[in-house]
Amino acid sequence: MSEPGARGGNGAAPAGRPLQTAVALRGDGEDIARARHRAADFLARGRAEHGLEVSQRALDLTQLVVSELVTNARKYAPGPMLMDLRIDGDVVEVTVWDSDPVLPMARAADVGQVGQHGLEIVMAVAEGFEAQRAPVGKRITARIALTDSPAGHSRHPGASPDGSAPLPSP
């Protein structure tokens, strides 16, 4: 996490910097559990050390999003990855970097299909979602509201980070 100290209720660090931590993941079978635990610990520390309001729903959704993003990275881009968690204002941002430059695409809904709904789930629960190519691979970011009734947020599945329009298909 970024530097300790007193915090206001908006998630900003004393010097205006967001609360943040990064986790290097090896690409092994324990990554998903390790990432979920790290996300839960990060939000618990935000509550305990910085007085941030974090609802149980936000904790549950953050762990779900972490599971889905890390699972997809392990499945489609075997090898090391990086997860970044950041609280800025009233949202937690979950970003996963992996080595595959191919951007993910949400599939058409098919209730008969088993599996392969991870991206749909993430886009349905996130306040914002974006996928970007990086110099090596890509990064996927989902934003989750920290409270159950976020002021000024309107969730639109698949919306760009500012909520204005759906992300284009690659």
XYZ file of N, CA, C and O in Angstrom:
680
model
N 0.840 -1.172 0.000
C 0.000 0.000 0.000
C 0.880 1.226 0.000
O 2.019 1.176 0.378
N 0.292 2.334 -0.338
C 1.066 3.557 -0.283
C 1.225 3.979 1.171
O 0.799 3.300 2.069
N 1.837 5.108 1.385
C 2.262 5.478 2.726
C 1.130 5.521 3.740
O 0.019 5.913 3.434
N 1.439 5.069 4.995
C 0.425 5.084 6.036
C 0.157 6.513 6.496
O 0.949 7.407 6.279
N -0.942 6.675 7.159
C -1.263 7.986 7.708
C -2.756 8.201 7.739
O -3.526 7.369 7.301
N -3.164 9.336 8.248
C -4.588 9.646 8.345
C -5.163 9.850 6.954
O -4.499 10.302 6.047
N -6.424 9.503 6.805
C -7.112 9.617 5.531
C -8.459 10.228 5.717
O -9.109 10.004 6.705
N -8.892 10.893 4.682
C -10.268 11.358 4.646
C -11.148 10.227 4.148
O -10.669 9.160 3.814
N -12.441 10.448 4.091
C -13.366 9.419 3.658
C -13.377 9.204 2.159
O -14.119 8.374 1.668
N -12.558 9.912 1.397
C -12.626 9.777 -0.057
C -11.571 8.846 -0.635
O -11.466 8.716 -1.839
N -10.771 8.184 0.200
C -9.792 7.247 -0.304
C -8.493 7.872 -0.738
O -7.594 7.178 -1.172
N -8.355 9.170 -0.632
C -7.117 9.816 -1.044
C -6.102 9.763 0.084
O -6.448 9.928 1.240
N -4.849 9.499 -0.251
C -3.776 9.471 0.735
C -3.517 10.891 1.215
O -3.945 11.857 0.590
N -2.794 11.056 2.340
C -2.554 12.398 2.873
C -1.992 13.369 1.843
O -2.351 14.526 1.835
N -1.129 12.919 0.961
C -0.551 13.811 -0.040
C -1.363 13.782 -1.332
O -0.879 14.170 -2.374
N -2.610 13.299 -1.275
C -3.465 13.259 -2.452
C -3.245 12.043 -3.328
O -3.839 11.914 -4.376
N -2.360 11.147 -2.899
C -2.108 9.937 -3.691
C -3.086 8.838 -3.293
O -3.467 8.741 -2.132
N -3.460 7.981 -4.229
C -4.382 6.898 -3.898
C -3.680 5.805 -3.083
O -2.460 5.673 -3.109
N -4.468 5.049 -2.371
C -4.011 3.883 -1.638
C -3.803 2.776 -2.669
O -4.681 2.531 -3.491
N -2.650 2.119 -2.648
C -2.328 1.202 -3.740
C -1.403 0.087 -3.278
O -0.606 0.263 -2.370
N -1.507 -1.082 -3.910
C -0.583 -2.187 -3.708
C -0.502 -2.980 -5.008
O -1.421 -2.947 -5.823
N 0.606 -3.670 -5.197
C 0.792 -4.505 -6.385
C 1.209 -5.898 -5.932
O 1.882 -6.052 -4.908
N 0.809 -6.890 -6.702
C 1.109 -8.281 -6.390
C 1.628 -8.951 -7.657
O 0.935 -8.981 -8.675
N 2.841 -9.472 -7.598
C 3.377 -10.250 -8.715
C 2.870 -11.673 -8.552
O 2.981 -12.267 -7.481
N 2.302 -12.214 -9.612
C 1.776 -13.578 -9.599
C 2.599 -14.420 -10.563
O 2.971 -13.965 -11.632
N 2.863 -15.642 -10.168
C 3.773 -16.505 -10.927
C 3.120 -17.236 -12.093
O 3.807 -17.802 -12.929
N 1.812 -17.289 -12.109
C 1.153 -18.056 -13.159
C 0.952 -19.497 -12.745
O 0.745 -20.364 -13.581
N 0.999 -19.773 -11.436
C 0.819 -21.150 -10.965
C -0.601 -21.363 -10.444
O -1.435 -20.464 -10.465
N -0.869 -22.548 -9.963
C -2.203 -22.930 -9.522
C -2.698 -22.233 -8.275
O -3.875 -22.335 -7.950
N -1.834 -21.545 -7.564
C -2.257 -20.870 -6.337
C -2.513 -19.378 -6.532
O -2.866 -18.684 -5.577
N -2.348 -18.889 -7.744
C -2.499 -17.454 -8.011
C -3.880 -16.911 -7.665
O -3.995 -15.814 -7.126
N -4.919 -17.651 -8.000
C -6.275 -17.140 -7.805
C -6.546 -16.927 -6.320
O -6.979 -15.853 -5.908
N -6.246 -17.929 -5.509
C -6.451 -17.804 -4.056
C -5.556 -16.717 -3.479
O -6.000 -15.906 -2.657
N -4.316 -16.680 -3.905
C -3.366 -15.662 -3.412
C -3.878 -14.261 -3.746
O -3.851 -13.357 -2.902
N -4.362 -14.070 -4.954
C -4.856 -12.756 -5.384
C -6.124 -12.368 -4.617
O -6.269 -11.213 -4.201
N -7.032 -13.314 -4.415
C -8.263 -13.029 -3.654
C -7.940 -12.613 -2.224
O -8.500 -11.648 -1.704
N -7.020 -13.350 -1.591
C -6.636 -13.022 -0.209
C -5.968 -11.653 -0.149
O -6.228 -10.870 0.768
N -5.129 -11.353 -1.109
C -4.440 -10.057 -1.124
C -5.445 -8.922 -1.281
O -5.335 -7.884 -0.639
N -6.464 -9.126 -2.136
C -7.500 -8.106 -2.330
C -8.294 -7.893 -1.042
O -8.556 -6.749 -0.646
N -8.672 -8.981 -0.375
C -9.422 -8.864 0.883
C -8.584 -8.158 1.938
O -9.081 -7.275 2.661
N -7.310 -8.505 2.042
C -6.413 -7.858 3.009
C -6.254 -6.367 2.702
O -6.235 -5.535 3.606
N -6.130 -6.042 1.426
C -5.973 -4.645 1.002
C -7.182 -3.817 1.440
O -7.036 -2.739 2.015
N -8.399 -4.328 1.179
C -9.593 -3.589 1.560
C -9.749 -3.527 3.079
O -10.166 -2.492 3.620
N -9.402 -4.601 3.776
C -9.473 -4.601 5.248
C -8.504 -3.571 5.826
O -8.846 -2.857 6.778
N -7.315 -3.465 5.258
C -6.353 -2.460 5.726
C -6.857 -1.053 5.428
O -6.650 -0.133 6.209
N -7.510 -0.877 4.295
C -8.091 0.432 3.986
C -9.116 0.839 5.027
O -9.163 1.997 5.450
N -9.939 -0.126 5.455
C -10.923 0.127 6.516
C -10.229 0.449 7.835
O -10.509 1.454 8.471
N -9.353 -0.463 8.266
C -8.749 -0.382 9.598
C -7.760 0.765 9.744
O -7.770 1.472 10.751
N -6.900 0.950 8.775
C -5.812 1.924 8.908
C -6.155 3.305 8.380
O -5.515 4.283 8.759
N -7.141 3.377 7.488
C -7.420 4.655 6.841
C -8.876 5.084 6.972
O -9.268 6.094 6.385
N -9.676 4.297 7.702
C -11.060 4.668 7.948
C -11.946 4.709 6.728
O -12.963 5.401 6.715
N -11.578 3.951 5.697
C -12.390 3.947 4.479
C -13.654 3.124 4.676
O -13.643 2.105 5.357
N -14.720 3.573 4.065
C -15.962 2.816 4.077
C -15.898 1.792 2.942
O -15.768 2.163 1.768
N -15.945 0.520 3.320
C -15.911 -0.577 2.350
C -17.032 -1.534 2.724
O -16.989 -2.168 3.774
N -18.047 -1.640 1.884
C -19.177 -2.521 2.186
C -18.790 -3.984 1.970
O -17.821 -4.295 1.263
N -19.568 -4.866 2.570
C -19.353 -6.302 2.360
C -19.551 -6.634 0.883
O -18.833 -7.453 0.322
N -20.502 -5.976 0.256
C -20.747 -6.191 -1.176
C -19.506 -5.825 -1.993
O -19.117 -6.547 -2.910
N -18.866 -4.707 -1.650
C -17.656 -4.286 -2.360
C -16.544 -5.309 -2.174
O -15.830 -5.637 -3.127
N -16.400 -5.818 -0.956
C -15.391 -6.847 -0.697
C -15.672 -8.090 -1.534
O -14.781 -8.624 -2.200
N -16.921 -8.552 -1.517
C -17.292 -9.755 -2.275
C -17.096 -9.556 -3.775
O -16.546 -10.427 -4.465
N -17.546 -8.412 -4.295
C -17.408 -8.157 -5.733
C -15.945 -8.006 -6.141
O -15.554 -8.460 -7.218
N -15.150 -7.386 -5.283
C -13.724 -7.241 -5.592
C -13.072 -8.609 -5.682
O -12.315 -8.884 -6.623
N -13.375 -9.488 -4.749
C -12.799 -10.832 -4.797
C -13.289 -11.603 -6.021
O -12.517 -12.338 -6.646
N -14.544 -11.425 -6.400
C -15.077 -12.073 -7.598
C -14.354 -11.564 -8.849
O -13.909 -12.362 -9.694
N -14.204 -10.256 -8.965
C -13.531 -9.668 -10.128
C -12.080 -10.132 -10.185
O -11.577 -10.516 -11.250
N -11.391 -10.129 -9.048
C -10.010 -10.613 -8.998
C -9.948 -12.058 -9.485
O -9.108 -12.410 -10.313
N -10.850 -12.900 -8.989
C -10.873 -14.310 -9.414
C -11.031 -14.441 -10.920
O -10.318 -15.206 -11.566
N -11.980 -13.704 -11.466
C -12.252 -13.816 -12.904
C -11.090 -13.291 -13.744
O -10.694 -13.929 -14.730
N -10.533 -12.145 -13.377
C -9.443 -11.574 -14.173
C -8.175 -12.422 -14.088
O -7.496 -12.640 -15.103
N -7.846 -12.915 -12.903
C -6.652 -13.756 -12.761
C -6.869 -15.105 -13.444
O -5.960 -15.626 -14.099
N -8.061 -15.661 -13.335
C -8.360 -16.918 -14.028
C -8.176 -16.755 -15.533
O -7.558 -17.597 -16.191
N -8.719 -15.671 -16.091
C -8.579 -15.442 -17.528
C -7.121 -15.259 -17.929
O -6.683 -15.779 -18.958
N -6.368 -14.522 -17.129
C -4.947 -14.326 -17.445
C -4.206 -15.664 -17.414
O -3.387 -15.937 -18.293
N -4.487 -16.486 -16.425
C -3.832 -17.805 -16.349
C -4.220 -18.675 -17.542
O -3.406 -19.416 -18.072
N -5.476 -18.588 -17.947
C -5.966 -19.447 -19.026
C -5.438 -19.014 -20.398
O -5.056 -19.847 -21.208
N -5.424 -17.714 -20.651
C -5.104 -17.228 -21.989
C -3.695 -16.670 -22.142
O -3.262 -16.431 -23.263
N -2.991 -16.452 -21.051
C -1.626 -15.907 -21.121
C -0.774 -16.559 -20.034
O -0.405 -15.916 -19.059
N -0.506 -17.847 -20.198
C 0.264 -18.535 -19.158
C 1.575 -17.815 -18.876
O 2.199 -17.261 -19.768
N 1.944 -17.825 -17.618
C 3.181 -17.172 -17.212
C 2.917 -16.112 -16.171
O 1.795 -15.961 -15.682
N 3.930 -15.347 -15.841
C 3.790 -14.341 -14.797
C 2.791 -13.254 -15.170
O 2.567 -12.971 -16.342
N 2.203 -12.675 -14.140
C 1.266 -11.558 -14.327
C 1.405 -10.633 -13.126
O 2.036 -10.993 -12.128
N 0.809 -9.480 -13.222
C 0.848 -8.507 -12.144
C -0.570 -8.038 -11.874
O -1.326 -7.762 -12.809
N -0.921 -7.971 -10.586
C -2.218 -7.429 -10.191
C -1.950 -6.158 -9.386
O -1.128 -6.169 -8.471
N -2.643 -5.103 -9.733
C -2.530 -3.841 -9.022
C -3.898 -3.526 -8.435
O -4.919 -3.638 -9.124
N -3.921 -3.150 -7.154
C -5.147 -2.741 -6.481
C -4.959 -1.295 -6.062
O -3.916 -0.935 -5.517
N -5.982 -0.492 -6.308
C -5.850 0.937 -6.027
C -7.205 1.484 -5.589
O -8.223 1.207 -6.232
N -7.200 2.218 -4.496
C -8.415 2.903 -4.064
C -8.225 4.373 -4.368
O -7.252 4.988 -3.940
N -9.142 4.896 -5.135
C -9.092 6.305 -5.497
C -10.518 6.826 -5.408
O -11.388 6.398 -6.169
N -10.746 7.711 -4.476
C -12.105 8.200 -4.265
C -12.957 7.105 -3.686
O -12.568 6.462 -2.709
N -14.104 6.838 -4.293
C -15.027 5.851 -3.751
C -15.058 4.557 -4.562
O -16.043 3.832 -4.547
N -13.960 4.267 -5.277
C -13.867 3.013 -6.026
C -12.537 2.316 -5.756
O -11.551 2.951 -5.410
N -12.566 1.004 -5.921
C -11.328 0.233 -5.932
C -11.118 -0.190 -7.384
O -12.050 -0.643 -8.058
N -9.912 0.014 -7.870
C -9.559 -0.414 -9.224
C -8.746 -1.684 -9.118
O -7.770 -1.752 -8.365
N -9.136 -2.687 -9.876
C -8.404 -3.945 -9.963
C -7.842 -4.003 -11.375
O -8.597 -3.980 -12.352
N -6.513 -4.052 -11.487
C -5.870 -4.133 -12.794
C -5.007 -5.383 -12.831
O -4.238 -5.634 -11.911
N -5.157 -6.162 -13.893
C -4.330 -7.354 -14.093
C -3.607 -7.193 -15.425
O -4.233 -6.943 -16.457
N -2.271 -7.290 -15.369
C -1.428 -7.268 -16.561
C -1.019 -8.695 -16.864
O -0.665 -9.457 -15.949
N -1.036 -9.072 -18.163
C -0.512 -10.367 -18.568
C 0.256 -10.211 -19.874
O 0.324 -9.118 -20.429
N 0.824 -11.299 -20.373
C 1.734 -11.229 -21.520
C 1.062 -11.362 -22.886
O 1.713 -11.192 -23.903
N -0.227 -11.651 -22.936
C -0.917 -11.842 -24.209
C -1.509 -10.523 -24.690
O -2.339 -9.929 -24.001
N -1.130 -10.041 -25.890
C -1.636 -8.750 -26.365
C -3.076 -8.791 -26.883
O -3.666 -7.747 -27.145
N -3.667 -9.989 -27.014
C -5.027 -10.093 -27.544
C -6.014 -9.599 -26.490
O -6.043 -10.099 -25.361
N -6.816 -8.598 -26.873
C -7.808 -8.054 -25.950
C -8.991 -9.004 -25.825
O -9.403 -9.618 -26.819
N -9.564 -9.117 -24.641
C -10.705 -10.022 -24.450
C -11.954 -9.454 -25.096
O -12.073 -8.247 -25.306
N -12.871 -10.346 -25.411
C -14.140 -9.961 -25.998
C -15.260 -10.654 -25.241
O -15.194 -11.853 -25.009
N -16.258 -9.891 -24.836
C -17.430 -10.497 -24.207
C -18.184 -11.265 -25.280
O -18.318 -10.806 -26.411
N -18.645 -12.431 -24.908
C -19.398 -13.270 -25.851
C -20.890 -12.967 -25.733
O -21.346 -12.471 -24.717
N -21.620 -13.321 -26.764
C -23.069 -13.186 -26.715
C -23.601 -14.101 -25.619
O -23.064 -15.192 -25.384
N -24.638 -13.644 -24.932
C -25.212 -14.431 -23.846
C -25.726 -15.759 -24.380
O -26.382 -15.818 -25.417
N -25.381 -16.829 -23.675
C -25.835 -18.170 -24.028
C -26.018 -18.928 -22.722
O -25.054 -19.410 -22.129
N -27.283 -19.001 -22.264
C -27.545 -19.629 -20.971
C -27.196 -21.108 -20.964
O -26.980 -21.690 -19.908
N -27.090 -21.729 -22.126
C -26.740 -23.131 -22.204
C -25.244 -23.388 -22.141
O -24.802 -24.518 -21.953
N -24.457 -22.351 -22.293
C -23.003 -22.498 -22.299
C -22.480 -22.624 -20.879
O -22.836 -21.848 -19.993
N -21.631 -23.612 -20.663
C -21.001 -23.791 -19.365
C -19.631 -23.133 -19.422
O -18.834 -23.414 -20.308
N -19.376 -22.236 -18.498
C -18.084 -21.557 -18.459
C -17.994 -20.449 -19.481
O -18.942 -20.144 -20.208
N -16.845 -19.804 -19.495
C -16.516 -18.716 -20.417
C -17.439 -17.513 -20.271
O -17.739 -16.824 -21.234
N -17.897 -17.261 -19.033
C -18.721 -16.088 -18.764
C -17.994 -15.084 -17.874
O -18.594 -14.129 -17.408
N -16.702 -15.292 -17.629
C -15.957 -14.451 -16.696
C -15.983 -12.981 -17.047
O -16.239 -12.128 -16.197
N -15.726 -12.651 -18.294
C -15.714 -11.250 -18.707
C -17.107 -10.641 -18.596
O -17.261 -9.498 -18.170
N -18.127 -11.406 -18.943
C -19.503 -10.922 -18.802
C -19.813 -10.600 -17.343
O -20.449 -9.583 -17.043
N -19.359 -11.462 -16.442
C -19.583 -11.254 -15.009
C -18.891 -9.976 -14.560
O -19.488 -9.131 -13.889
N -17.627 -9.827 -14.930
C -16.870 -8.641 -14.532
C -17.561 -7.384 -15.044
O -17.746 -6.415 -14.294
N -17.957 -7.375 -16.285
C -18.586 -6.188 -16.860
C -19.945 -5.903 -16.220
O -20.352 -4.752 -16.118
N -20.628 -6.946 -15.751
C -21.939 -6.753 -15.125
C -21.834 -6.154 -13.728
O -22.715 -5.404 -13.308
N -20.771 -6.438 -12.997
C -20.671 -5.964 -11.610
C -19.798 -4.729 -11.452
O -19.821 -4.081 -10.411
N -19.039 -4.384 -12.471
C -18.091 -3.271 -12.365
C -18.746 -1.935 -12.702
O -19.650 -1.854 -13.529
N -18.265 -0.887 -12.037
C -18.672 0.489 -12.350
C -18.036 0.951 -13.650
O -18.560 1.816 -14.330
N -16.879 0.413 -13.958
C -16.162 0.756 -15.171
C -15.244 -0.389 -15.543
O -14.852 -1.181 -14.686
N -14.937 -0.498 -16.806
C -14.110 -1.593 -17.309
C -13.330 -1.084 -18.507
O -13.875 -0.348 -19.328
N -12.063 -1.474 -18.588
C -11.308 -1.158 -19.797
C -10.244 -2.220 -20.028
O -9.739 -2.831 -19.094
N -9.958 -2.422 -21.283
C -8.903 -3.350 -21.706
C -8.000 -2.579 -22.649
O -8.480 -1.949 -23.591
N -6.693 -2.610 -22.356
C -5.739 -1.873 -23.182
C -4.521 -2.730 -23.457
O -4.053 -3.454 -22.570
N -4.016 -2.617 -24.676
C -2.737 -3.253 -24.968
C -1.653 -2.493 -24.225
O -1.718 -1.275 -24.079
N -0.656 -3.212 -23.764
C 0.485 -2.620 -23.072
C 1.728 -2.893 -23.920
O 1.663 -3.668 -24.889
N 2.862 -2.277 -23.600
C 4.073 -2.548 -24.382
C 4.376 -4.050 -24.490
O 4.846 -4.512 -25.520
N 4.078 -4.768 -23.426
C 4.174 -6.232 -23.457
C 2.845 -6.758 -22.944
O 2.518 -6.587 -21.779
N 2.044 -7.337 -23.800
C 0.770 -7.900 -23.377
C -0.349 -6.887 -23.293
O -0.486 -6.020 -24.150
N -1.142 -7.021 -22.235
C -2.302 -6.140 -22.059
C -2.559 -5.933 -20.580
O -2.023 -6.635 -19.735
N -3.430 -4.951 -20.305
C -3.890 -4.751 -18.938
C -5.404 -4.590 -18.975
O -5.958 -3.922 -19.854
N -6.032 -5.229 -18.010
C -7.480 -5.188 -17.867
C -7.770 -4.514 -16.535
O -7.222 -4.909 -15.506
N -8.635 -3.505 -16.537
C -8.970 -2.785 -15.312
C -10.478 -2.780 -15.119
O -11.232 -2.489 -16.047
N -10.888 -3.120 -13.898
C -12.295 -3.032 -13.505
C -12.369 -2.158 -12.270
O -11.493 -2.215 -11.400
N -13.410 -1.339 -12.191
C -13.614 -0.447 -11.047
C -14.876 -0.866 -10.315
O -15.926 -1.029 -10.944
N -14.748 -1.000 -8.982
C -15.859 -1.453 -8.152
C -16.126 -0.393 -7.097
O -15.199 0.086 -6.433
N -17.391 -0.020 -6.931
C -17.769 0.953 -5.908
C -17.492 0.379 -4.527
O -17.749 -0.801 -4.269
N -16.960 1.209 -3.633
C -16.650 0.765 -2.274
C -17.873 0.702 -1.370
O -17.862 0.014 -0.358
N -18.908 1.429 -1.723
C -20.119 1.441 -0.905
C -21.289 0.900 -1.723
O -21.231 0.833 -2.946
N -22.369 0.558 -1.007
C -23.530 -0.019 -1.684
C -24.339 0.994 -2.469
O -25.003 0.653 -3.421
N -24.280 2.243 -2.095
C -25.010 3.276 -2.825
C -24.048 4.398 -3.171
O -24.027 5.433 -2.529
N -23.204 4.150 -4.187
C -22.192 5.146 -4.539
C -22.817 6.411 -5.108
O -23.656 6.346 -5.989
N -22.400 7.527 -4.581
C -22.891 8.820 -5.067
C -22.272 9.114 -6.423
O -21.074 9.001 -6.604
N -23.121 9.460 -7.364
C -22.616 9.888 -8.660
C -22.202 8.759 -9.583
O -21.687 9.008 -10.646
N -22.406 7.504 -9.181
C -22.028 6.397 -10.063
C -23.283 5.799 -10.670
O -24.271 5.578 -9.995
N -23.234 5.521 -11.940
C -24.286 4.748 -12.571
C -23.595 3.651 -13.357
O -22.760 3.916 -14.194
N -23.926 2.432 -13.027
C -23.245 1.300 -13.640
C -23.912 0.956 -14.962
O -25.107 0.783 -15.036
N -23.101 0.872 -15.958
C -23.546 0.440 -17.272
C -22.607 -0.672 -17.700
O -21.458 -0.401 -18.019
N -23.070 -1.939 -17.703
C -22.176 -3.029 -18.073
C -21.490 -2.766 -19.400
O -22.112 -2.348 -20.370
N -20.189 -2.959 -19.399
C -19.415 -2.780 -20.617
C -19.094 -1.337 -20.926
O -18.546 -1.048 -21.977
N -19.422 -0.444 -20.009
C -19.175 0.967 -20.273
C -17.698 1.286 -20.182
O -16.939 0.610 -19.513
N -17.323 2.339 -20.863
C -15.964 2.832 -20.745
C -15.792 3.391 -19.340
O -16.765 3.582 -18.623
N -14.558 3.656 -18.912
C -14.332 4.109 -17.551
C -15.150 5.331 -17.137
O -15.522 5.470 -15.994
N -15.450 6.223 -18.075
C -16.240 7.390 -17.709
C -17.740 7.112 -17.798
O -18.548 7.985 -17.568
N -18.109 5.858 -18.149
C -19.492 5.464 -18.213
C -20.222 5.921 -19.455
O -21.425 5.777 -19.567
N -19.485 6.448 -20.444
C -20.137 7.077 -21.585
C -20.568 6.109 -22.686
O -21.581 6.334 -23.312
N -19.807 5.074 -22.931
C -20.145 4.217 -24.065
C -19.525 2.847 -23.880
O -18.525 2.704 -23.191
N -20.133 1.840 -24.495
C -19.545 0.498 -24.420
C -18.169 0.464 -25.073
O -17.887 1.255 -25.977
N -17.347 -0.446 -24.594
C -16.032 -0.627 -25.189
C -16.174 -1.236 -26.579
O -17.051 -2.072 -26.808
N -15.345 -0.835 -27.501
C -15.395 -1.426 -28.839
C -14.878 -2.855 -28.815
O -14.071 -3.209 -27.983
N -15.363 -3.655 -29.725
C -14.844 -5.005 -29.877
C -13.519 -4.942 -30.601
O -13.356 -4.122 -31.497
N -12.544 -5.768 -30.171
C -11.235 -5.733 -30.854
C -11.306 -6.236 -32.260
O -12.185 -6.901 -32.667
